[in-house]
Amino acid sequence: MKLSFDSITFELNRPLIMGILNVTPDSFSDGGLFINKNSALSHVNQMINDGAQIIDIGGESTRPGAAEVSVDEECQRVIPLIKAIRNISDIPVSIDTSKTEVMRLAIAEGASMINDVNALRAEGAVELATQLNVPVCIMHMQGLPRTMQHTPSYNNVVDEVKDFLKQRINVCINAGIKHENIIIDPGFGFGKTLEHNLTLFKHLDEFEDLDCPLLVGVSRKSMIGQVLDNAPGDERLYGSIALATLAAWINANILRVHDVKATADALKLCQAVKETM
Ligand code: 9MG
């Protein structure tokens, strides 16, 4: 399996690290830290040096209950940063948004991937992604960010998440999105209880038959805090690394993480064991 951006093609014979850059005042773990352009850029530089292969930039928090942001506000947060990153590096930049106008502008300014937690369900999003011809991550979410954690409910979480992703892959393919541009994501923490998240994680290997690169995002999430006796966000590093390593072992292709250096070290060990005869 391969993943191609305009500047680089990855073979996906080992997981890629996608470093998270939230340019928001209210994200659950790093909200407010990178609103300032210089601190954001120096964080990007650090993540590149630490081993990130993709940078995911978001201008609207998707944590449960987060306030909605206008297109203008979201663009003001992310576009200058995308331009600035393009001046210092050709690392692929992913735009984390569900809004078509933000997708369009971000790609025009040098982003080369769309990460949509809404799986391109906004009006015109599938058509736009076809036209832009860039990799797109389509994620499963039950409900909407504002209310998704109120009463998540499934008969069989693995089957239902897989069915949703299959259906979205079909919609994308029928609209003309190339199969090799589609990345799937079960959406940990998006309309799911702890039990749903753990069940999905245990069955990650079952997503292989959808035949698309698999992105896993669990870094510092509340499922880790819940297992660790309600540890707050800044005490979830070791738990995040444990899950990143397990996901890599189960063959995840992209890990979306806050802590790039720690994840990169863990992945090196995981890879060394995998490659040993
Ligand atoms: C933006 N965002 C927050 N969590 C995420 C996750 O788990 N996956 C993807 N693709 N995006 C996410």
Short mmCIF file of C-alpha atoms and ligand atoms in Angstrom, two decimals:
data_model
loop_
_atom_site.label_atom_id
_atom_site.label_comp_id
_atom_site.label_asym_id
_atom_site.label_seq_id
_atom_site.Cartn_x
_atom_site.Cartn_y
_atom_site.Cartn_z
CA MET A 1 0.00 0.00 0.00
CA LYS A 2 1.21 3.52 -0.82
CA LEU A 3 0.22 7.05 0.08
CA SER A 4 1.22 9.80 -2.36
CA PHE A 5 1.41 13.53 -1.77
CA ASP A 6 2.63 16.04 -4.36
CA SER A 7 6.08 16.17 -2.74
CA ILE A 8 6.55 12.57 -1.56
CA THR A 9 5.26 9.00 -1.75
CA PHE A 10 5.23 6.83 1.39
CA GLU A 11 5.36 3.04 1.01
CA LEU A 12 3.40 2.42 4.23
CA ASN A 13 5.59 -0.51 5.20
CA ARG A 14 5.76 1.11 8.63
CA PRO A 15 3.36 3.56 10.34
CA LEU A 16 3.65 7.25 9.54
CA ILE A 17 3.58 9.77 12.34
CA MET A 18 1.11 12.61 11.89
CA GLY A 19 1.97 15.40 14.34
CA ILE A 20 -0.98 17.38 15.69
CA LEU A 21 -1.07 21.16 15.59
CA ASN A 22 -4.24 22.59 17.09
CA VAL A 23 -4.49 26.31 16.41
CA THR A 24 -7.44 26.67 18.74
CA PRO A 25 -8.08 28.28 22.10
CA ASP A 26 -10.11 25.29 23.35
CA SER A 27 -8.75 21.91 22.21
CA PHE A 28 -8.86 19.31 24.98
CA SER A 29 -5.14 18.84 25.44
CA ASP A 30 -3.18 21.71 23.90
CA GLY A 31 -5.86 24.39 23.52
CA GLY A 32 -4.36 27.92 23.39
CA LEU A 33 -0.73 26.78 23.24
CA PHE A 34 -0.18 27.43 19.55
CA ILE A 35 -2.44 30.37 18.73
CA ASN A 36 0.68 32.51 18.36
CA LYS A 37 2.27 31.97 14.91
CA ASN A 38 5.86 31.82 16.15
CA SER A 39 5.15 29.28 18.85
CA ALA A 40 3.12 27.23 16.35
CA LEU A 41 5.97 27.27 13.82
CA SER A 42 8.59 26.34 16.34
CA HIS A 43 6.38 23.45 17.46
CA VAL A 44 6.07 22.31 13.83
CA ASN A 45 9.85 22.44 13.48
CA GLN A 46 10.23 20.41 16.64
CA MET A 47 7.74 17.79 15.40
CA ILE A 48 9.57 17.53 12.06
CA ASN A 49 12.92 17.08 13.82
CA ASP A 50 11.37 14.50 16.13
CA GLY A 51 10.20 12.36 13.20
CA ALA A 52 6.76 13.54 12.06
CA GLN A 53 6.04 12.79 8.39
CA ILE A 54 2.75 14.70 8.19
CA ILE A 55 1.52 17.75 10.12
CA ASP A 56 -2.23 17.94 10.82
CA ILE A 57 -3.45 21.50 11.37
CA GLY A 58 -6.84 22.23 12.85
CA GLY A 59 -8.52 25.57 13.55
CA GLU A 60 -11.69 24.26 15.20
CA SER A 61 -11.74 22.03 18.24
CA THR A 62 -13.61 18.73 17.82
CA ARG A 63 -13.63 17.86 21.52
CA PRO A 64 -17.07 17.05 22.97
CA GLY A 65 -19.06 20.25 23.54
CA ALA A 66 -16.62 22.54 21.69
CA ALA A 67 -17.98 25.81 20.30
CA GLU A 68 -18.48 26.09 16.54
CA VAL A 69 -16.22 28.45 14.61
CA SER A 70 -17.02 30.50 11.47
CA VAL A 71 -15.27 29.84 8.15
CA ASP A 72 -13.48 33.21 8.44
CA GLU A 73 -12.23 32.55 11.94
CA GLU A 74 -11.05 29.05 11.04
CA CYS A 75 -9.23 30.35 7.95
CA GLN A 76 -7.59 33.16 9.92
CA ARG A 77 -6.21 30.56 12.30
CA VAL A 78 -4.89 28.01 9.80
CA ILE A 79 -4.07 29.69 6.47
CA PRO A 80 -1.17 31.93 7.63
CA LEU A 81 0.37 28.93 9.31
CA ILE A 82 0.08 26.70 6.25
CA LYS A 83 1.80 29.44 4.21
CA ALA A 84 4.52 29.78 6.83
CA ILE A 85 5.15 26.01 6.94
CA ARG A 86 5.40 25.94 3.15
CA ASN A 87 8.22 28.50 3.47
CA ILE A 88 10.29 26.30 5.77
CA SER A 89 9.57 22.70 4.73
CA ASP A 90 7.92 20.50 2.12
CA ILE A 91 6.43 18.16 4.75
CA PRO A 92 2.86 17.22 3.77
CA VAL A 93 0.33 19.33 5.67
CA SER A 94 -3.10 17.91 6.38
CA ILE A 95 -6.01 20.27 6.98
CA ASP A 96 -8.27 19.09 9.79
CA THR A 97 -11.65 20.54 8.85
CA SER A 98 -15.18 19.60 7.83
CA LYS A 99 -15.86 22.88 6.00
CA THR A 100 -15.53 22.90 2.20
CA GLU A 101 -14.37 26.52 2.02
CA VAL A 102 -11.57 25.86 4.51
CA MET A 103 -10.55 22.72 2.59
CA ARG A 104 -10.42 24.64 -0.69
CA LEU A 105 -8.36 27.55 0.66
CA ALA A 106 -6.01 25.36 2.67
CA ILE A 107 -5.17 23.19 -0.33
CA ALA A 108 -4.73 26.28 -2.52
CA GLU A 109 -2.22 27.63 0.02
CA GLY A 110 -0.15 24.45 0.14
CA ALA A 111 -1.86 21.84 2.31
CA SER A 112 -1.85 18.45 0.63
CA MET A 113 -4.36 16.32 2.54
CA ILE A 114 -7.85 16.65 4.02
CA ASN A 115 -8.62 15.18 7.45
CA ASP A 116 -12.38 15.29 7.88
CA VAL A 117 -13.90 13.94 11.10
CA ASN A 118 -17.26 14.29 9.33
CA ALA A 119 -16.18 11.94 6.51
CA LEU A 120 -16.96 14.46 3.72
CA ARG A 121 -20.67 14.55 4.61
CA ALA A 122 -20.98 18.36 4.28
CA GLU A 123 -22.71 19.52 1.13
CA GLY A 124 -20.25 19.58 -1.77
CA ALA A 125 -17.38 18.06 0.21
CA VAL A 126 -17.10 14.82 -1.76
CA GLU A 127 -17.20 16.69 -5.07
CA LEU A 128 -14.57 19.15 -3.86
CA ALA A 129 -12.27 16.36 -2.65
CA THR A 130 -12.60 14.69 -6.06
CA GLN A 131 -11.61 17.92 -7.77
CA LEU A 132 -8.71 18.63 -5.40
CA ASN A 133 -7.31 15.11 -5.93
CA VAL A 134 -5.49 14.88 -2.59
CA PRO A 135 -5.50 12.17 0.10
CA VAL A 136 -8.57 12.38 2.35
CA CYS A 137 -9.09 10.83 5.75
CA ILE A 138 -12.73 9.86 6.32
CA MET A 139 -13.53 9.25 9.98
CA HIS A 140 -16.45 7.58 11.75
CA MET A 141 -18.38 9.72 14.22
CA GLN A 142 -21.74 8.97 15.80
CA GLY A 143 -23.63 12.26 16.27
CA LEU A 144 -22.02 15.70 16.26
CA PRO A 145 -19.08 16.99 18.34
CA ARG A 146 -21.37 19.10 20.53
CA THR A 147 -23.50 16.18 21.72
CA MET A 148 -21.76 12.98 20.59
CA GLN A 149 -20.78 11.80 24.08
CA HIS A 150 -24.29 12.15 25.58
CA THR A 151 -25.63 8.67 24.76
CA PRO A 152 -23.44 6.72 22.33
CA SER A 153 -25.16 3.47 21.42
CA TYR A 154 -24.38 0.52 19.10
CA ASN A 155 -25.55 -3.08 18.72
CA ASN A 156 -22.13 -4.07 17.40
CA VAL A 157 -19.67 -1.20 17.36
CA VAL A 158 -17.11 -2.89 15.07
CA ASP A 159 -19.67 -3.90 12.43
CA GLU A 160 -21.42 -0.54 12.51
CA VAL A 161 -18.23 1.52 12.22
CA LYS A 162 -17.02 -0.74 9.41
CA ASP A 163 -20.36 -0.50 7.58
CA PHE A 164 -20.30 3.28 7.83
CA LEU A 165 -16.76 3.46 6.45
CA LYS A 166 -17.61 1.01 3.62
CA GLN A 167 -20.57 3.16 2.68
CA ARG A 168 -18.49 6.37 2.72
CA ILE A 169 -15.73 4.70 0.66
CA ASN A 170 -18.40 3.80 -1.92
CA VAL A 171 -19.77 7.34 -1.98
CA CYS A 172 -16.22 8.67 -2.49
CA ILE A 173 -15.35 6.17 -5.23
CA ASN A 174 -18.65 6.78 -7.05
CA ALA A 175 -17.94 10.52 -7.01
CA GLY A 176 -14.54 9.92 -8.61
CA ILE A 177 -12.15 10.04 -5.62
CA LYS A 178 -9.25 7.69 -6.36
CA HIS A 179 -9.11 4.64 -4.14
CA GLU A 180 -5.45 5.32 -3.37
CA ASN A 181 -6.42 8.73 -1.95
CA ILE A 182 -8.81 7.32 0.69
CA ILE A 183 -7.67 6.84 4.30
CA ILE A 184 -10.07 5.43 6.90
CA ASP A 185 -10.34 6.08 10.62
CA PRO A 186 -12.65 4.44 13.20
CA GLY A 187 -12.83 7.72 15.13
CA PHE A 188 -11.81 6.90 18.69
CA GLY A 189 -13.75 9.05 21.16
CA PHE A 190 -16.24 10.35 18.61
CA GLY A 191 -19.64 9.18 19.87
CA LYS A 192 -18.22 6.18 21.74
CA THR A 193 -18.04 5.02 25.36
CA LEU A 194 -14.85 3.59 26.85
CA GLU A 195 -16.14 0.09 26.14
CA HIS A 196 -16.86 0.97 22.50
CA ASN A 197 -13.36 2.44 22.12
CA LEU A 198 -11.63 -0.57 23.67
CA THR A 199 -13.67 -3.02 21.57
CA LEU A 200 -12.84 -1.11 18.39
CA PHE A 201 -9.18 -1.02 19.29
CA LYS A 202 -9.09 -4.75 19.98
CA HIS A 203 -10.60 -5.39 16.54
CA LEU A 204 -8.51 -2.91 14.54
CA ASP A 205 -7.18 -5.75 12.39
CA GLU A 206 -10.71 -6.26 10.99
CA PHE A 207 -10.48 -2.92 9.19
CA GLU A 208 -7.81 -4.37 6.90
CA ASP A 209 -10.40 -5.83 4.54
CA LEU A 210 -11.58 -2.31 3.65
CA ASP A 211 -8.25 -2.09 1.80
CA CYS A 212 -7.43 1.53 2.66
CA PRO A 213 -4.66 2.94 4.87
CA LEU A 214 -5.85 3.03 8.49
CA LEU A 215 -5.35 6.15 10.61
CA VAL A 216 -5.56 5.82 14.40
CA GLY A 217 -5.98 8.83 16.69
CA VAL A 218 -5.94 8.04 20.39
CA SER A 219 -3.23 10.42 21.62
CA ARG A 220 -4.04 11.83 25.09
CA LYS A 221 -7.73 10.99 24.60
CA SER A 222 -10.18 10.51 27.45
CA MET A 223 -10.29 6.73 26.92
CA ILE A 224 -6.70 6.74 28.23
CA GLY A 225 -7.62 8.98 31.16
CA GLN A 226 -10.55 6.71 32.00
CA VAL A 227 -8.41 3.56 32.13
CA LEU A 228 -5.76 5.41 34.18
CA ASP A 229 -8.09 6.33 37.06
CA ASN A 230 -9.16 9.64 35.51
CA ALA A 231 -5.66 10.89 34.72
CA PRO A 232 -5.81 14.45 33.28
CA GLY A 233 -4.56 15.22 29.73
CA ASP A 234 -1.00 16.02 30.82
CA GLU A 235 -0.67 12.62 32.52
CA ARG A 236 -1.64 10.51 29.53
CA LEU A 237 1.73 10.27 27.75
CA TYR A 238 2.64 6.71 28.76
CA GLY A 239 -0.87 5.49 28.02
CA SER A 240 -0.74 7.20 24.60
CA ILE A 241 2.57 5.52 23.78
CA ALA A 242 1.23 2.15 24.86
CA LEU A 243 -1.75 2.47 22.52
CA ALA A 244 0.34 3.89 19.65
CA THR A 245 2.65 0.87 19.94
CA LEU A 246 -0.26 -1.56 20.03
CA ALA A 247 -1.86 0.12 17.01
CA ALA A 248 1.43 -0.10 15.12
CA TRP A 249 1.71 -3.77 16.04
CA ILE A 250 -1.81 -4.36 14.68
CA ASN A 251 -0.77 -2.64 11.42
CA ALA A 252 -2.15 0.89 11.68
CA ASN A 253 -0.67 2.97 8.84
CA ILE A 254 -0.85 6.49 10.29
CA LEU A 255 -0.73 7.52 13.94
CA ARG A 256 -2.11 10.95 14.77
CA VAL A 257 -0.17 12.06 17.86
CA HIS A 258 0.79 15.00 20.07
CA ASP A 259 4.04 13.50 21.41
CA VAL A 260 6.10 12.86 18.29
CA LYS A 261 9.51 12.01 19.77
CA ALA A 262 8.16 9.51 22.31
CA THR A 263 5.98 7.88 19.64
CA ALA A 264 8.85 7.74 17.13
CA ASP A 265 11.07 5.94 19.67
CA ALA A 266 8.34 3.46 20.51
CA LEU A 267 7.71 2.78 16.81
CA LYS A 268 11.41 2.13 16.20
CA LEU A 269 11.32 -0.61 18.84
CA CYS A 270 8.09 -1.99 17.45
CA GLN A 271 9.57 -2.08 13.96
CA ALA A 272 12.80 -3.69 15.15
CA VAL A 273 10.83 -6.53 16.70
CA LYS A 274 8.60 -6.87 13.61
CA GLU A 275 11.59 -7.08 11.30
CA THR A 276 13.38 -9.71 13.38
CA MET A 277 13.18 -13.16 11.81
C1 9MG B 1 -9.19 16.08 14.43
N1 9MG B 1 -9.16 14.81 15.12
C2 9MG B 1 -9.26 14.62 16.47
N2 9MG B 1 -9.22 13.31 16.75
C3 9MG B 1 -9.08 12.67 15.57
C4 9MG B 1 -8.98 11.32 15.21
O1 9MG B 1 -9.04 10.34 16.09
N3 9MG B 1 -8.84 11.01 13.90
C5 9MG B 1 -8.80 12.00 12.95
N4 9MG B 1 -8.67 11.63 11.67
N5 9MG B 1 -8.89 13.31 13.25
C6 9MG B 1 -9.04 13.62 14.53
#
